[in-house]
Amino acid sequence: STIAFGQSLANLKAKGAGAPTDIHKADLSDRVKAVAGDMFKDKVFPPAECYGFGNVLHDWSDEDNTALLQKAYDSLPEKSGKIAILEMLVAEDVVSTTGATAGLNLVMVTNEDGRQYKASELKSMLEKIGFVDVQVVSSPVTPYSAIIASKQ
């Protein structure tokens, strides 16, 4: 979340979809600003150098996610913009997937329009849009991974 990034990165100035009261309670009002918007209906995202999607993509269909990531790409500045995605990833061989990820995937598939992705699936989606330097950083202690890419 924007608040977690703000708490862990002392020099970060950010805008996020968090509630203003949560930002104030976290004592980040001087560096983190809440912005209103609808990620699906708005034509572009507010100007930024990096957009983060934490536990977002697993809720939506491949088509919706492609549209969101395309909107992020189109809204980023040329040659300096980045995207950061935080998700629990399905193992490439599927059978090595953590229990937490498999359980969440079952919830997403049965109750939402989404699913958990493999790293290769998100990498392919990002590269088709035009992102480059796609990196996957997996946590050794949690089932989460960060996928980071740049706009060329």
Short mmCIF file of N, CA and C in Angstrom, two decimals:
data_model
loop_
_atom_site.label_atom_id
_atom_site.label_comp_id
_atom_site.label_asym_id
_atom_site.label_seq_id
_atom_site.Cartn_x
_atom_site.Cartn_y
_atom_site.Cartn_z
N SER A 1 0.84 -1.18 0.00
CA SER A 1 0.00 0.00 0.00
C SER A 1 0.88 1.24 0.00
N THR A 2 0.27 2.36 -0.33
CA THR A 2 1.00 3.62 -0.34
C THR A 2 1.52 3.95 1.04
N ILE A 3 0.73 3.65 2.07
CA ILE A 3 1.15 3.93 3.44
C ILE A 3 2.37 3.10 3.81
N ALA A 4 2.36 1.82 3.47
CA ALA A 4 3.51 0.96 3.78
C ALA A 4 4.76 1.44 3.06
N PHE A 5 4.63 1.84 1.79
CA PHE A 5 5.78 2.37 1.07
C PHE A 5 6.27 3.65 1.75
N GLY A 6 5.34 4.52 2.13
CA GLY A 6 5.71 5.77 2.79
C GLY A 6 6.42 5.55 4.10
N GLN A 7 5.99 4.55 4.85
CA GLN A 7 6.63 4.25 6.13
C GLN A 7 8.02 3.65 5.95
N SER A 8 8.22 2.88 4.89
CA SER A 8 9.50 2.21 4.71
C SER A 8 10.51 3.02 3.90
N LEU A 9 10.05 4.00 3.14
CA LEU A 9 10.93 4.81 2.31
C LEU A 9 10.83 6.27 2.74
N ALA A 10 11.75 6.71 3.56
CA ALA A 10 11.66 8.02 4.19
C ALA A 10 11.65 9.19 3.20
N ASN A 11 12.22 9.02 2.01
CA ASN A 11 12.27 10.12 1.05
C ASN A 11 11.14 10.08 0.03
N LEU A 12 10.25 9.11 0.14
CA LEU A 12 9.18 8.95 -0.84
C LEU A 12 8.13 10.03 -0.69
N LYS A 13 7.78 10.63 -1.83
CA LYS A 13 6.62 11.50 -1.91
C LYS A 13 5.65 10.78 -2.83
N ALA A 14 4.42 10.57 -2.37
CA ALA A 14 3.51 9.72 -3.13
C ALA A 14 2.09 10.22 -3.09
N LYS A 15 1.32 9.72 -4.06
CA LYS A 15 -0.12 9.91 -4.10
C LYS A 15 -0.70 8.51 -4.15
N GLY A 16 -1.79 8.30 -3.43
CA GLY A 16 -2.38 6.97 -3.44
C GLY A 16 -3.87 7.02 -3.21
N ALA A 17 -4.47 5.87 -3.39
CA ALA A 17 -5.92 5.75 -3.23
C ALA A 17 -6.31 5.50 -1.78
N GLY A 18 -5.40 5.72 -0.85
CA GLY A 18 -5.70 5.52 0.56
C GLY A 18 -6.59 6.62 1.12
N ALA A 19 -7.24 6.31 2.22
CA ALA A 19 -8.10 7.29 2.88
C ALA A 19 -7.24 8.35 3.57
N PRO A 20 -7.62 9.63 3.46
CA PRO A 20 -6.83 10.70 4.10
C PRO A 20 -6.64 10.48 5.59
N THR A 21 -7.65 9.93 6.29
CA THR A 21 -7.51 9.72 7.73
C THR A 21 -6.44 8.67 8.03
N ASP A 22 -6.32 7.63 7.19
CA ASP A 22 -5.29 6.62 7.38
C ASP A 22 -3.90 7.21 7.16
N ILE A 23 -3.78 8.06 6.18
CA ILE A 23 -2.50 8.71 5.89
C ILE A 23 -2.11 9.61 7.06
N HIS A 24 -3.09 10.34 7.61
CA HIS A 24 -2.83 11.23 8.75
C HIS A 24 -2.43 10.41 9.98
N LYS A 25 -3.15 9.32 10.26
CA LYS A 25 -2.83 8.47 11.41
C LYS A 25 -1.42 7.89 11.30
N ALA A 26 -0.97 7.61 10.09
CA ALA A 26 0.37 7.07 9.88
C ALA A 26 1.44 8.17 9.91
N ASP A 27 1.03 9.42 10.16
CA ASP A 27 1.93 10.56 10.23
C ASP A 27 2.71 10.75 8.93
N LEU A 28 1.99 10.62 7.81
CA LEU A 28 2.62 10.77 6.50
C LEU A 28 2.03 11.92 5.68
N SER A 29 1.19 12.74 6.28
CA SER A 29 0.47 13.79 5.54
C SER A 29 1.39 14.75 4.80
N ASP A 30 2.62 14.91 5.29
CA ASP A 30 3.55 15.83 4.63
C ASP A 30 4.15 15.25 3.35
N ARG A 31 4.07 13.91 3.18
CA ARG A 31 4.68 13.27 2.02
C ARG A 31 3.72 12.45 1.17
N VAL A 32 2.60 12.04 1.73
CA VAL A 32 1.67 11.16 1.02
C VAL A 32 0.32 11.85 0.93
N LYS A 33 -0.21 11.93 -0.27
CA LYS A 33 -1.50 12.58 -0.51
C LYS A 33 -2.50 11.57 -1.07
N ALA A 34 -3.72 11.66 -0.58
CA ALA A 34 -4.80 10.80 -1.10
C ALA A 34 -5.37 11.45 -2.36
N VAL A 35 -5.65 10.63 -3.35
CA VAL A 35 -6.29 11.11 -4.57
C VAL A 35 -7.55 10.29 -4.82
N ALA A 36 -8.56 10.98 -5.30
CA ALA A 36 -9.81 10.31 -5.64
C ALA A 36 -9.75 9.87 -7.10
N GLY A 37 -10.47 8.85 -7.41
CA GLY A 37 -10.52 8.42 -8.79
C GLY A 37 -11.08 7.02 -8.93
N ASP A 38 -11.30 6.64 -10.17
CA ASP A 38 -11.79 5.31 -10.49
C ASP A 38 -10.82 4.72 -11.51
N MET A 39 -10.08 3.70 -11.11
CA MET A 39 -9.02 3.17 -11.98
C MET A 39 -9.56 2.61 -13.28
N PHE A 40 -10.84 2.29 -13.32
CA PHE A 40 -11.42 1.77 -14.55
C PHE A 40 -12.04 2.87 -15.41
N LYS A 41 -12.71 3.83 -14.79
CA LYS A 41 -13.43 4.86 -15.55
C LYS A 41 -12.57 6.04 -15.96
N ASP A 42 -11.57 6.39 -15.16
CA ASP A 42 -10.72 7.53 -15.50
C ASP A 42 -9.91 7.21 -16.76
N LYS A 43 -9.79 8.19 -17.65
CA LYS A 43 -9.07 7.96 -18.91
C LYS A 43 -7.57 7.79 -18.70
N VAL A 44 -7.03 8.50 -17.73
CA VAL A 44 -5.60 8.39 -17.38
C VAL A 44 -5.48 8.38 -15.86
N PHE A 45 -4.32 7.96 -15.39
CA PHE A 45 -4.01 8.03 -13.97
C PHE A 45 -3.39 9.40 -13.67
N PRO A 46 -3.46 9.85 -12.42
CA PRO A 46 -2.79 11.12 -12.07
C PRO A 46 -1.30 11.02 -12.40
N PRO A 47 -0.67 12.13 -12.77
CA PRO A 47 0.75 12.10 -13.13
C PRO A 47 1.60 11.50 -12.00
N ALA A 48 2.52 10.63 -12.37
CA ALA A 48 3.42 9.99 -11.40
C ALA A 48 4.60 9.38 -12.16
N GLU A 49 5.65 9.09 -11.44
CA GLU A 49 6.81 8.42 -12.03
C GLU A 49 6.75 6.92 -11.84
N CYS A 50 5.87 6.46 -10.94
CA CYS A 50 5.72 5.04 -10.70
C CYS A 50 4.29 4.76 -10.25
N TYR A 51 3.70 3.72 -10.78
CA TYR A 51 2.39 3.26 -10.32
C TYR A 51 2.55 1.91 -9.68
N GLY A 52 1.89 1.73 -8.54
CA GLY A 52 1.95 0.47 -7.83
C GLY A 52 0.59 -0.21 -7.80
N PHE A 53 0.60 -1.51 -8.01
CA PHE A 53 -0.61 -2.32 -7.94
C PHE A 53 -0.34 -3.44 -6.93
N GLY A 54 -0.77 -3.26 -5.69
CA GLY A 54 -0.55 -4.25 -4.66
C GLY A 54 -1.81 -5.04 -4.38
N ASN A 55 -1.78 -6.32 -4.66
CA ASN A 55 -2.95 -7.19 -4.48
C ASN A 55 -4.17 -6.65 -5.22
N VAL A 56 -3.95 -6.15 -6.41
CA VAL A 56 -5.02 -5.59 -7.23
C VAL A 56 -5.34 -6.51 -8.40
N LEU A 57 -4.32 -6.92 -9.13
CA LEU A 57 -4.55 -7.63 -10.39
C LEU A 57 -5.28 -8.96 -10.19
N HIS A 58 -5.08 -9.61 -9.05
CA HIS A 58 -5.73 -10.91 -8.86
C HIS A 58 -7.25 -10.84 -8.77
N ASP A 59 -7.79 -9.64 -8.60
CA ASP A 59 -9.24 -9.47 -8.50
C ASP A 59 -9.96 -9.38 -9.85
N TRP A 60 -9.21 -9.13 -10.91
CA TRP A 60 -9.84 -8.75 -12.17
C TRP A 60 -9.45 -9.71 -13.29
N SER A 61 -10.22 -9.64 -14.37
CA SER A 61 -9.97 -10.49 -15.54
C SER A 61 -8.68 -10.08 -16.25
N ASP A 62 -8.17 -10.96 -17.09
CA ASP A 62 -6.99 -10.64 -17.89
C ASP A 62 -7.23 -9.39 -18.74
N GLU A 63 -8.43 -9.27 -19.30
CA GLU A 63 -8.75 -8.11 -20.14
C GLU A 63 -8.73 -6.82 -19.33
N ASP A 64 -9.35 -6.85 -18.13
CA ASP A 64 -9.34 -5.66 -17.28
C ASP A 64 -7.91 -5.30 -16.86
N ASN A 65 -7.12 -6.31 -16.51
CA ASN A 65 -5.74 -6.06 -16.08
C ASN A 65 -4.89 -5.51 -17.22
N THR A 66 -5.09 -6.03 -18.41
CA THR A 66 -4.36 -5.50 -19.57
C THR A 66 -4.71 -4.03 -19.77
N ALA A 67 -5.99 -3.69 -19.63
CA ALA A 67 -6.42 -2.30 -19.77
C ALA A 67 -5.81 -1.42 -18.67
N LEU A 68 -5.77 -1.90 -17.43
CA LEU A 68 -5.18 -1.13 -16.33
C LEU A 68 -3.69 -0.91 -16.55
N LEU A 69 -2.99 -1.95 -16.95
CA LEU A 69 -1.55 -1.83 -17.17
C LEU A 69 -1.25 -0.96 -18.39
N GLN A 70 -2.09 -1.02 -19.41
CA GLN A 70 -1.93 -0.14 -20.58
C GLN A 70 -2.15 1.31 -20.17
N LYS A 71 -3.16 1.55 -19.33
CA LYS A 71 -3.43 2.91 -18.85
C LYS A 71 -2.24 3.43 -18.03
N ALA A 72 -1.66 2.55 -17.21
CA ALA A 72 -0.47 2.95 -16.44
C ALA A 72 0.67 3.31 -17.39
N TYR A 73 0.90 2.46 -18.39
CA TYR A 73 1.97 2.72 -19.37
C TYR A 73 1.74 4.06 -20.07
N ASP A 74 0.51 4.29 -20.52
CA ASP A 74 0.19 5.52 -21.24
C ASP A 74 0.30 6.75 -20.35
N SER A 75 0.09 6.60 -19.04
CA SER A 75 0.12 7.72 -18.10
C SER A 75 1.53 8.03 -17.59
N LEU A 76 2.46 7.10 -17.73
CA LEU A 76 3.82 7.29 -17.23
C LEU A 76 4.64 8.20 -18.15
N PRO A 77 5.61 8.90 -17.58
CA PRO A 77 6.50 9.71 -18.42
C PRO A 77 7.40 8.81 -19.28
N GLU A 78 7.77 9.30 -20.43
CA GLU A 78 8.63 8.55 -21.36
C GLU A 78 9.99 8.25 -20.72
N LYS A 79 10.46 7.05 -20.89
CA LYS A 79 11.80 6.58 -20.55
C LYS A 79 12.18 6.68 -19.08
N SER A 80 11.26 7.08 -18.21
CA SER A 80 11.63 7.14 -16.80
C SER A 80 10.57 6.52 -15.90
N GLY A 81 9.42 6.19 -16.45
CA GLY A 81 8.34 5.66 -15.63
C GLY A 81 8.53 4.20 -15.27
N LYS A 82 8.00 3.84 -14.13
CA LYS A 82 8.09 2.45 -13.67
C LYS A 82 6.73 1.98 -13.16
N ILE A 83 6.61 0.67 -13.12
CA ILE A 83 5.43 0.04 -12.55
C ILE A 83 5.91 -1.00 -11.55
N ALA A 84 5.19 -1.10 -10.44
CA ALA A 84 5.51 -2.09 -9.41
C ALA A 84 4.23 -2.86 -9.09
N ILE A 85 4.31 -4.16 -9.17
CA ILE A 85 3.16 -5.03 -8.90
C ILE A 85 3.54 -5.95 -7.75
N LEU A 86 2.66 -6.07 -6.77
CA LEU A 86 2.88 -6.99 -5.66
C LEU A 86 1.75 -8.01 -5.67
N GLU A 87 2.11 -9.26 -5.84
CA GLU A 87 1.12 -10.35 -5.87
C GLU A 87 1.74 -11.64 -5.35
N MET A 88 0.89 -12.55 -4.93
CA MET A 88 1.30 -13.93 -4.68
C MET A 88 1.30 -14.61 -6.05
N LEU A 89 2.42 -15.18 -6.44
CA LEU A 89 2.54 -15.77 -7.77
C LEU A 89 2.43 -17.29 -7.72
N VAL A 90 1.73 -17.84 -8.70
CA VAL A 90 1.67 -19.28 -8.89
C VAL A 90 3.04 -19.72 -9.42
N ALA A 91 3.55 -20.83 -8.92
CA ALA A 91 4.83 -21.35 -9.40
C ALA A 91 4.72 -21.73 -10.87
N GLU A 92 5.81 -21.57 -11.59
CA GLU A 92 5.82 -21.88 -13.03
C GLU A 92 5.42 -23.33 -13.29
N ASP A 93 5.81 -24.24 -12.41
CA ASP A 93 5.44 -25.65 -12.60
C ASP A 93 4.10 -25.99 -11.94
N VAL A 94 3.43 -25.02 -11.38
CA VAL A 94 2.14 -25.09 -10.70
C VAL A 94 2.19 -25.94 -9.42
N VAL A 95 2.75 -27.13 -9.45
CA VAL A 95 2.73 -28.01 -8.29
C VAL A 95 3.56 -27.48 -7.12
N SER A 96 4.50 -26.58 -7.36
CA SER A 96 5.31 -26.00 -6.30
C SER A 96 4.69 -24.74 -5.70
N THR A 97 3.49 -24.39 -6.10
CA THR A 97 2.81 -23.21 -5.60
C THR A 97 2.57 -23.34 -4.10
N THR A 98 2.80 -22.25 -3.36
CA THR A 98 2.57 -22.30 -1.92
C THR A 98 1.09 -22.53 -1.63
N GLY A 99 0.82 -23.09 -0.46
CA GLY A 99 -0.57 -23.33 -0.06
C GLY A 99 -1.37 -22.03 0.02
N ALA A 100 -0.73 -20.97 0.53
CA ALA A 100 -1.42 -19.68 0.64
C ALA A 100 -1.82 -19.16 -0.74
N THR A 101 -0.92 -19.28 -1.70
CA THR A 101 -1.20 -18.81 -3.05
C THR A 101 -2.28 -19.66 -3.71
N ALA A 102 -2.19 -20.97 -3.55
CA ALA A 102 -3.19 -21.86 -4.13
C ALA A 102 -4.56 -21.58 -3.53
N GLY A 103 -4.62 -21.36 -2.21
CA GLY A 103 -5.89 -21.05 -1.56
C GLY A 103 -6.48 -19.74 -2.04
N LEU A 104 -5.63 -18.71 -2.16
CA LEU A 104 -6.11 -17.42 -2.64
C LEU A 104 -6.56 -17.53 -4.09
N ASN A 105 -5.84 -18.30 -4.89
CA ASN A 105 -6.23 -18.50 -6.28
C ASN A 105 -7.63 -19.11 -6.36
N LEU A 106 -7.90 -20.08 -5.51
CA LEU A 106 -9.22 -20.72 -5.49
C LEU A 106 -10.31 -19.70 -5.16
N VAL A 107 -10.04 -18.83 -4.19
CA VAL A 107 -11.00 -17.78 -3.84
C VAL A 107 -11.22 -16.84 -5.03
N MET A 108 -10.14 -16.43 -5.70
CA MET A 108 -10.25 -15.50 -6.83
C MET A 108 -11.03 -16.11 -7.99
N VAL A 109 -10.76 -17.37 -8.27
CA VAL A 109 -11.40 -18.04 -9.40
C VAL A 109 -12.89 -18.29 -9.13
N THR A 110 -13.22 -18.58 -7.88
CA THR A 110 -14.62 -18.92 -7.58
C THR A 110 -15.47 -17.73 -7.17
N ASN A 111 -14.86 -16.67 -6.62
CA ASN A 111 -15.65 -15.55 -6.09
C ASN A 111 -15.43 -14.23 -6.80
N GLU A 112 -14.41 -14.12 -7.58
CA GLU A 112 -14.07 -12.88 -8.28
C GLU A 112 -13.91 -13.18 -9.76
N ASP A 113 -13.52 -12.17 -10.52
CA ASP A 113 -13.24 -12.36 -11.95
C ASP A 113 -11.79 -12.71 -12.21
N GLY A 114 -10.98 -12.78 -11.15
CA GLY A 114 -9.54 -12.87 -11.34
C GLY A 114 -8.95 -14.23 -11.02
N ARG A 115 -7.62 -14.17 -10.83
CA ARG A 115 -6.83 -15.37 -10.53
C ARG A 115 -5.44 -14.91 -10.13
N GLN A 116 -4.67 -15.82 -9.55
CA GLN A 116 -3.26 -15.55 -9.29
C GLN A 116 -2.50 -15.87 -10.57
N TYR A 117 -1.48 -15.10 -10.84
CA TYR A 117 -0.71 -15.26 -12.07
C TYR A 117 0.62 -15.94 -11.81
N LYS A 118 1.19 -16.51 -12.85
CA LYS A 118 2.59 -16.93 -12.86
C LYS A 118 3.42 -15.69 -13.22
N ALA A 119 4.67 -15.67 -12.79
CA ALA A 119 5.56 -14.55 -13.14
C ALA A 119 5.65 -14.40 -14.66
N SER A 120 5.75 -15.52 -15.37
CA SER A 120 5.89 -15.47 -16.83
C SER A 120 4.66 -14.85 -17.49
N GLU A 121 3.49 -15.05 -16.90
CA GLU A 121 2.27 -14.47 -17.47
C GLU A 121 2.25 -12.96 -17.31
N LEU A 122 2.63 -12.47 -16.13
CA LEU A 122 2.67 -11.02 -15.94
C LEU A 122 3.78 -10.40 -16.77
N LYS A 123 4.92 -11.07 -16.87
CA LYS A 123 6.03 -10.56 -17.69
C LYS A 123 5.58 -10.42 -19.14
N SER A 124 4.91 -11.43 -19.65
CA SER A 124 4.43 -11.39 -21.03
C SER A 124 3.41 -10.26 -21.23
N MET A 125 2.49 -10.11 -20.28
CA MET A 125 1.48 -9.06 -20.37
C MET A 125 2.14 -7.68 -20.40
N LEU A 126 3.12 -7.47 -19.51
CA LEU A 126 3.81 -6.19 -19.44
C LEU A 126 4.62 -5.91 -20.71
N GLU A 127 5.31 -6.92 -21.21
CA GLU A 127 6.13 -6.73 -22.41
C GLU A 127 5.27 -6.47 -23.65
N LYS A 128 4.12 -7.10 -23.76
CA LYS A 128 3.22 -6.84 -24.90
C LYS A 128 2.75 -5.39 -24.90
N ILE A 129 2.60 -4.81 -23.71
CA ILE A 129 2.18 -3.41 -23.61
C ILE A 129 3.32 -2.47 -23.98
N GLY A 130 4.57 -2.90 -23.75
CA GLY A 130 5.72 -2.07 -24.08
C GLY A 130 6.70 -1.89 -22.94
N PHE A 131 6.39 -2.43 -21.76
CA PHE A 131 7.32 -2.34 -20.65
C PHE A 131 8.57 -3.17 -20.94
N VAL A 132 9.69 -2.74 -20.39
CA VAL A 132 10.97 -3.43 -20.57
C VAL A 132 11.61 -3.65 -19.20
N ASP A 133 12.71 -4.38 -19.20
CA ASP A 133 13.47 -4.63 -17.97
C ASP A 133 12.57 -5.18 -16.86
N VAL A 134 11.73 -6.14 -17.20
CA VAL A 134 10.81 -6.72 -16.23
C VAL A 134 11.61 -7.60 -15.27
N GLN A 135 11.51 -7.30 -13.99
CA GLN A 135 12.22 -8.05 -12.96
C GLN A 135 11.21 -8.63 -11.98
N VAL A 136 11.46 -9.84 -11.53
CA VAL A 136 10.63 -10.47 -10.52
C VAL A 136 11.49 -10.69 -9.28
N VAL A 137 11.06 -10.14 -8.17
CA VAL A 137 11.78 -10.28 -6.91
C VAL A 137 10.86 -11.02 -5.94
N SER A 138 11.23 -12.24 -5.62
CA SER A 138 10.40 -13.07 -4.74
C SER A 138 10.90 -12.97 -3.31
N SER A 139 9.96 -12.92 -2.39
CA SER A 139 10.30 -12.87 -0.97
C SER A 139 10.69 -14.26 -0.48
N PRO A 140 11.78 -14.35 0.27
CA PRO A 140 12.15 -15.66 0.82
C PRO A 140 11.33 -16.06 2.05
N VAL A 141 10.57 -15.11 2.62
CA VAL A 141 9.83 -15.39 3.85
C VAL A 141 8.32 -15.26 3.73
N THR A 142 7.84 -14.76 2.62
CA THR A 142 6.39 -14.65 2.40
C THR A 142 6.08 -15.21 1.01
N PRO A 143 4.80 -15.46 0.72
CA PRO A 143 4.47 -15.93 -0.63
C PRO A 143 4.39 -14.80 -1.68
N TYR A 144 4.77 -13.60 -1.30
CA TYR A 144 4.66 -12.45 -2.20
C TYR A 144 5.89 -12.26 -3.07
N SER A 145 5.62 -11.71 -4.25
CA SER A 145 6.68 -11.31 -5.17
C SER A 145 6.37 -9.92 -5.68
N ALA A 146 7.42 -9.18 -6.00
CA ALA A 146 7.29 -7.88 -6.64
C ALA A 146 7.73 -8.01 -8.08
N ILE A 147 6.94 -7.45 -8.97
CA ILE A 147 7.28 -7.41 -10.39
C ILE A 147 7.48 -5.94 -10.72
N ILE A 148 8.66 -5.59 -11.19
CA ILE A 148 8.99 -4.21 -11.48
C ILE A 148 9.41 -4.10 -12.93
N ALA A 149 8.89 -3.08 -13.61
CA ALA A 149 9.22 -2.89 -15.03
C ALA A 149 9.32 -1.41 -15.33
N SER A 150 9.96 -1.10 -16.45
CA SER A 150 10.19 0.29 -16.87
C SER A 150 9.50 0.57 -18.19
N LYS A 151 9.13 1.84 -18.35
CA LYS A 151 8.62 2.29 -19.66
C LYS A 151 9.81 2.64 -20.52
N GLN A 152 9.80 2.17 -21.77
CA GLN A 152 10.93 2.48 -22.64
C GLN A 152 10.74 3.81 -23.33
#
